[in-house]
mmCIF file of C-alpha atoms in Angstrom:
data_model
loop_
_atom_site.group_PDB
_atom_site.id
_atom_site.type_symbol
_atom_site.label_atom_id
_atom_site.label_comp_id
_atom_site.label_asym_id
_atom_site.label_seq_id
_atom_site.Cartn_x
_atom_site.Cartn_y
_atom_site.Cartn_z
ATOM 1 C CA UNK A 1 0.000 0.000 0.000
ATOM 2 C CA UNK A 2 2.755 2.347 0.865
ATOM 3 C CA UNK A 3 4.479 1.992 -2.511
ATOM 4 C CA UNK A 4 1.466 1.951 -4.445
ATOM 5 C CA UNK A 5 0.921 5.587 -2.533
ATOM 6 C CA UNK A 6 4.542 6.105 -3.518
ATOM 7 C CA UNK A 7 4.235 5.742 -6.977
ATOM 8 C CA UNK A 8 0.334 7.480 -7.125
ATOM 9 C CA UNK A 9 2.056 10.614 -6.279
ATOM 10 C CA UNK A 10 -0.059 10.616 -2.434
ATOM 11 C CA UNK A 11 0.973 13.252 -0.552
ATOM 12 C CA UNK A 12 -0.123 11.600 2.636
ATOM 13 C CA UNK A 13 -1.415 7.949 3.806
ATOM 14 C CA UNK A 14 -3.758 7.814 6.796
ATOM 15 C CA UNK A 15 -3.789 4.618 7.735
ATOM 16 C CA UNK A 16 -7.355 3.274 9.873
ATOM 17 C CA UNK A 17 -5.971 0.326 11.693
ATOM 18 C CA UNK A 18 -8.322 -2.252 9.971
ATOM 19 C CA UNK A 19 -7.580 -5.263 8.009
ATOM 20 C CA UNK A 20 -9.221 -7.297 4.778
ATOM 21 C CA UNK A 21 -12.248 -8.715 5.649
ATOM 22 C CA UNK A 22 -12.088 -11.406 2.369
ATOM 23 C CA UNK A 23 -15.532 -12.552 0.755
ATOM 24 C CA UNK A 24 -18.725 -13.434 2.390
ATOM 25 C CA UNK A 25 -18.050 -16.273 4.544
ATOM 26 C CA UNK A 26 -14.569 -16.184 4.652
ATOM 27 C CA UNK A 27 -12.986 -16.703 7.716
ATOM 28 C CA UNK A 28 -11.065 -13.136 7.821
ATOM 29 C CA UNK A 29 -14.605 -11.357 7.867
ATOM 30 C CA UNK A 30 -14.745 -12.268 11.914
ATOM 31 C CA UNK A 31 -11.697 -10.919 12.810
ATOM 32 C CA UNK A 32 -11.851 -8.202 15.370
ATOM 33 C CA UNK A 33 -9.839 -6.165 12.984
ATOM 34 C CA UNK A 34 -11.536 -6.554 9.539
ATOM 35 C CA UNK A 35 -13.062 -3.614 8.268
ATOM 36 C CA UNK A 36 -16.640 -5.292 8.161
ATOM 37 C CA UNK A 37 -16.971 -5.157 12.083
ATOM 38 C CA UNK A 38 -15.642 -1.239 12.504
ATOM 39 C CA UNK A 39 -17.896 1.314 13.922
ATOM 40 C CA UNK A 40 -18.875 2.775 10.177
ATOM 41 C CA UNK A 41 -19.800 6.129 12.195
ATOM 42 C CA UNK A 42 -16.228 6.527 14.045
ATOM 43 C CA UNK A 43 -14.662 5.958 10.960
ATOM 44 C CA UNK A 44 -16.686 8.403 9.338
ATOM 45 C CA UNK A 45 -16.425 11.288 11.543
ATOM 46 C CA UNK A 46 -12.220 10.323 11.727
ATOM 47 C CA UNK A 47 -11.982 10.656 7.983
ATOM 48 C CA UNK A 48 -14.535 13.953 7.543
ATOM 49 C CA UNK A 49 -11.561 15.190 10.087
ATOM 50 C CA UNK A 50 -8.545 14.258 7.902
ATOM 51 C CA UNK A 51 -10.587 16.032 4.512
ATOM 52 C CA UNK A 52 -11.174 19.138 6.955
ATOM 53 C CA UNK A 53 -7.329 18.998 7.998
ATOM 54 C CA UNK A 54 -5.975 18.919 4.494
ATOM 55 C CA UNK A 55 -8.717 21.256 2.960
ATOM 56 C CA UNK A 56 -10.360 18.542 0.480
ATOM 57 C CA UNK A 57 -13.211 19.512 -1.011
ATOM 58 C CA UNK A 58 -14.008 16.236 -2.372
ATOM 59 C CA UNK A 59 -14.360 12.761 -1.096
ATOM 60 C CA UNK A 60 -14.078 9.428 -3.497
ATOM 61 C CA UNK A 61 -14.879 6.398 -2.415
ATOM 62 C CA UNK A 62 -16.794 3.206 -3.803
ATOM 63 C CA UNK A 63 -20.298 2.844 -5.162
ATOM 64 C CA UNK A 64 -22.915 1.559 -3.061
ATOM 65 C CA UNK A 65 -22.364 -2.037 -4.398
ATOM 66 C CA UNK A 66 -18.726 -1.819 -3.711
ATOM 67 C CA UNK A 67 -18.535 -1.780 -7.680
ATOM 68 C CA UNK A 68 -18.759 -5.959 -7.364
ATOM 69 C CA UNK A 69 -20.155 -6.491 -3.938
ATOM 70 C CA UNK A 70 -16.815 -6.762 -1.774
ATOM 71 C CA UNK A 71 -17.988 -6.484 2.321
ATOM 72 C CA UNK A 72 -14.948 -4.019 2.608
ATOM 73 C CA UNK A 73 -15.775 -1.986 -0.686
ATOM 74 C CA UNK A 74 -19.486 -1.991 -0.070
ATOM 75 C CA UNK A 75 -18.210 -0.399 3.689
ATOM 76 C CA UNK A 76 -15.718 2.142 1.752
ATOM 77 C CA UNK A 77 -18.995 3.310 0.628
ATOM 78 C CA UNK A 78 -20.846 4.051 3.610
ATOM 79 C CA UNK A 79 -17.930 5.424 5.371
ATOM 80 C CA UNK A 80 -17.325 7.493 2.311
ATOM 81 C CA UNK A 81 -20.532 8.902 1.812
ATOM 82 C CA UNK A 82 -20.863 10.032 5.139
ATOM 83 C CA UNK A 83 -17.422 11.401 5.691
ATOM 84 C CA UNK A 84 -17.988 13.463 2.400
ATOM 85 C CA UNK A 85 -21.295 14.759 4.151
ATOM 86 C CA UNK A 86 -19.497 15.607 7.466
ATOM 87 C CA UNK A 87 -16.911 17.627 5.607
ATOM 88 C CA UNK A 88 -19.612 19.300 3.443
ATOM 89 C CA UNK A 89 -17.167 17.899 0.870
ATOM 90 C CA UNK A 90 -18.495 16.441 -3.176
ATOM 91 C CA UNK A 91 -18.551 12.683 -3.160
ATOM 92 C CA UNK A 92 -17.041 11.029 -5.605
ATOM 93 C CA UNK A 93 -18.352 6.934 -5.910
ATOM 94 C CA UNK A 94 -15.768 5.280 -8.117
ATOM 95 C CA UNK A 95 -17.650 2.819 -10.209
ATOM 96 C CA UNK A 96 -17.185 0.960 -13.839
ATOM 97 C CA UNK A 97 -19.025 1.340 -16.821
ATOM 98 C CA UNK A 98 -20.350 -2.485 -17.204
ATOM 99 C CA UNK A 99 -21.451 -1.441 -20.873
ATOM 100 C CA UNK A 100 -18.120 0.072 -21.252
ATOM 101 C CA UNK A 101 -16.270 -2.838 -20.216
ATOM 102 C CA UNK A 102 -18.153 -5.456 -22.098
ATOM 103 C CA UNK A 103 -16.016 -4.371 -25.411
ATOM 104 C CA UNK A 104 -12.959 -4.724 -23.578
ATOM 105 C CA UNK A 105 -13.120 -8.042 -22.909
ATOM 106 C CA UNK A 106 -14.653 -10.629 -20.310
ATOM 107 C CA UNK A 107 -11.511 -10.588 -18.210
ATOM 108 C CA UNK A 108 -9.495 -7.130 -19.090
ATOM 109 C CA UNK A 109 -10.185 -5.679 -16.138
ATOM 110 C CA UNK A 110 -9.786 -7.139 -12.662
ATOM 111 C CA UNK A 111 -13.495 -6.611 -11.810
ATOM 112 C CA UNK A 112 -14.298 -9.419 -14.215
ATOM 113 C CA UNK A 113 -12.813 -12.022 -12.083
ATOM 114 C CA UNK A 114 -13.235 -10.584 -9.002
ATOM 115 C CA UNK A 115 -17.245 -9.954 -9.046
ATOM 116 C CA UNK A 116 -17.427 -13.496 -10.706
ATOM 117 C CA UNK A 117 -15.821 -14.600 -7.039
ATOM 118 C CA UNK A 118 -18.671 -13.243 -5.124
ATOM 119 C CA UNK A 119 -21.554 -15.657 -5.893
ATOM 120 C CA UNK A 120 -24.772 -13.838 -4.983
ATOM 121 C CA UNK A 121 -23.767 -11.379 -7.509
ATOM 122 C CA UNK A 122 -23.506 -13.410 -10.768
ATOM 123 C CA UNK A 123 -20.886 -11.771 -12.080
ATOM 124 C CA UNK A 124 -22.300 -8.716 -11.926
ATOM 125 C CA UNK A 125 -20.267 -4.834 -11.378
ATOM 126 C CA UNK A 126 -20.780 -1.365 -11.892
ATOM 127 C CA UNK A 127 -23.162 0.433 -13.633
ATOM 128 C CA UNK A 128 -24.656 0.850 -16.534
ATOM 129 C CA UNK A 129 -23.507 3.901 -18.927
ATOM 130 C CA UNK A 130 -26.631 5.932 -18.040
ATOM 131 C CA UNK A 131 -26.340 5.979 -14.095
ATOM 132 C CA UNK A 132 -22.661 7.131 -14.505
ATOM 133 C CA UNK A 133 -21.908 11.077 -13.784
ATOM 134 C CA UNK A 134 -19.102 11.439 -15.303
ATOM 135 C CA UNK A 135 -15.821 9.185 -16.944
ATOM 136 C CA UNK A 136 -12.188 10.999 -16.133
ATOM 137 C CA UNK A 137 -9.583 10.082 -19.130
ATOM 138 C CA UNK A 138 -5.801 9.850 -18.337
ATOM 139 C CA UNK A 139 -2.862 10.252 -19.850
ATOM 140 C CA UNK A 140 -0.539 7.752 -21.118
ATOM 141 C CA UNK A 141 1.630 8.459 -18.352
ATOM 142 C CA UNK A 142 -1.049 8.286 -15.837
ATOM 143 C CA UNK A 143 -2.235 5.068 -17.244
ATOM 144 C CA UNK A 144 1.555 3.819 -16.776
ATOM 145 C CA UNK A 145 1.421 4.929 -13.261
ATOM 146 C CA UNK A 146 -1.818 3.363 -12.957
ATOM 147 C CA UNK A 147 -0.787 0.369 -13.913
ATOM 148 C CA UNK A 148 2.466 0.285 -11.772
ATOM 149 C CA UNK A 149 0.244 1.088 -8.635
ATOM 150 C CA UNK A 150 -1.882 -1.591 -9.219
ATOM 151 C CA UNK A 151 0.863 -3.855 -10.073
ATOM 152 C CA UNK A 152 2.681 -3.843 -6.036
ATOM 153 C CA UNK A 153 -0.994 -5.448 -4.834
ATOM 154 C CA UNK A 154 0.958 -8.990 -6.098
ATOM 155 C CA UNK A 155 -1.423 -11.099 -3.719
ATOM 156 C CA UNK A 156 -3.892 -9.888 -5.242
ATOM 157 C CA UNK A 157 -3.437 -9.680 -8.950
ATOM 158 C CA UNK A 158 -3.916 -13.128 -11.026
ATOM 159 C CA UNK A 159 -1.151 -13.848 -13.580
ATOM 160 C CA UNK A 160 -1.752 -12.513 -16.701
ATOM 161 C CA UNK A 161 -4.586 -10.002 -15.795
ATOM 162 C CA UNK A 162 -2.515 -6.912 -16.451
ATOM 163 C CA UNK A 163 -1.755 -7.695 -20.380
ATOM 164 C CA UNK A 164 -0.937 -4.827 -22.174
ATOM 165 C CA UNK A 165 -3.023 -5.152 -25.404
ATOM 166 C CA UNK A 166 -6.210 -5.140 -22.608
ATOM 167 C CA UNK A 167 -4.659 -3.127 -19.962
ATOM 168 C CA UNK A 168 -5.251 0.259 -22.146
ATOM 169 C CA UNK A 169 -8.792 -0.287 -23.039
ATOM 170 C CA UNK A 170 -9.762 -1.279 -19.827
ATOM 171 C CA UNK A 171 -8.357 1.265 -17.674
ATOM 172 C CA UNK A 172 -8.392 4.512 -19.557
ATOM 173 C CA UNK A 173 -11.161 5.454 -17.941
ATOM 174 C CA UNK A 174 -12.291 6.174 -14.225
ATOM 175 C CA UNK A 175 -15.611 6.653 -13.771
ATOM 176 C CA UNK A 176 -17.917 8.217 -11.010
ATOM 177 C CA UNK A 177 -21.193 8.867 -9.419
ATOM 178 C CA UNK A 178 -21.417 12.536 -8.381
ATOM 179 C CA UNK A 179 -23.397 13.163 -5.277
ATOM 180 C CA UNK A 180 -23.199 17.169 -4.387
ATOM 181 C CA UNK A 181 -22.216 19.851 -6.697
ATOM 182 C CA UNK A 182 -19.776 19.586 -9.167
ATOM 183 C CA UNK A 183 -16.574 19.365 -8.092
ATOM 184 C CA UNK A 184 -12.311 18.866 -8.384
ATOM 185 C CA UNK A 185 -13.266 16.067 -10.689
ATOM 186 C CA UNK A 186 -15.536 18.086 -12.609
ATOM 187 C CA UNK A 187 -13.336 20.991 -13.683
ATOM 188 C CA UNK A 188 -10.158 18.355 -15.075
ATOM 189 C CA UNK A 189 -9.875 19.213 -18.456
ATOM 190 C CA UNK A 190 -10.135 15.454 -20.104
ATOM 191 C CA UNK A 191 -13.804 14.707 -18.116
ATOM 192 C CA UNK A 192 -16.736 13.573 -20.227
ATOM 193 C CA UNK A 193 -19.858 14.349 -18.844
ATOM 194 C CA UNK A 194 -22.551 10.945 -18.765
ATOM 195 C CA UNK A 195 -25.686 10.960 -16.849
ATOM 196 C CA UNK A 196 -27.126 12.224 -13.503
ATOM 197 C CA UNK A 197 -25.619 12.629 -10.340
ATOM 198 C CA UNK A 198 -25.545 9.622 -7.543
ATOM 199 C CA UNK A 199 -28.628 9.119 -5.002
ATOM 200 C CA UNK A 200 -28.092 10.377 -1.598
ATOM 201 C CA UNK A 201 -27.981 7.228 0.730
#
């Protein structure tokens, strides 16, 4: 995590003192650490302070499905949501364009595989092109450093799944469900505006 920060350019890493919760029904969901059995509220309130403290006006975090159902994504989310609300900060929900996607291939992107491991789901992530705010293009160079990042999470990247005639496709995009005004993400320069702006919930 700390190199992937490293190489992201983050400017500071606030750890939260949780761990991985794994899938439904995995034994590292009832650890007394895993992120599934925090206090949503205290985490929250502790990042709405660390926004206030560095003077973010935005908040991104996960979609309310955890883009492919993940306990700790889906939690991201609620924590998230709030802590943008408590900072009277824009949230942000990063999400996938399923629609998108479905031209890229059936396993070019990570969330593929990884919402086809989560059974209750079907295989099922993201959203569809129309619920989507807005999609954020990067450069090549970002997409480089994107990929790097992504590439230090070895434990959890299958072989293979970061191919570079895929890799491109899949991940020039980032896309997001607004909820609040328009915001940083909003005013970049290579942002293509989609649909409506997230639910409040």
């Amino acid at each position: 995590l700390e190199l992937a920060a490293e190489l992201l350019g983050v400017a500071r890493l606030v750890l939260l003192g949780h761990r991985d919760s794994g899938l439904p029904g995995w034994a590292e969901g009832a650890h007394p650490d895993a992120l599934i059995t925090a206090d949503a509220d205290r985490l929250a309130r502790r990042v709405a302070e660390v926004a206030l403290a560095e003077g973010a006006a935005t908040v991104v975090h996960y979609d309310p499905m955890g883009i492919y159902g993940h306990p700790d994504h889906v939690m991201v989310h609620r924590v998230g949501a709030q802590a943008a609300r408590l900072a009277g900060a824009t949230g942000y929900q990063a999400t996938v364009d399923r629609e998108h996607l479905h031209f890229a291939g059936s396993d070019a992107h990570l969330v593929h595989g990884a919402a086809r491991a989560v059974d209750q789901l079907a295989g099922v992530c993201g959203r569809v092109t129309a619920e989507i705010s807005l999609a954020v293009a990067g450069s090549s160079a970002h997409l480089q450093c994107k990929r790097d990042a992504i590439a230090v999470h070895a434990s959890q990247i299958p072989a293979g799944a970061l191919r570079d005639a895929e890799f491109g496709e899949a991940y020039e995009l980032e896309w997001y469900l607004r909820e609040g005004p328009p915001g940083v993400l909003d005013r970049l320069g290579n942002v293509h505006a989609l649909g409506r702006s997230a639910p409040v919930g």
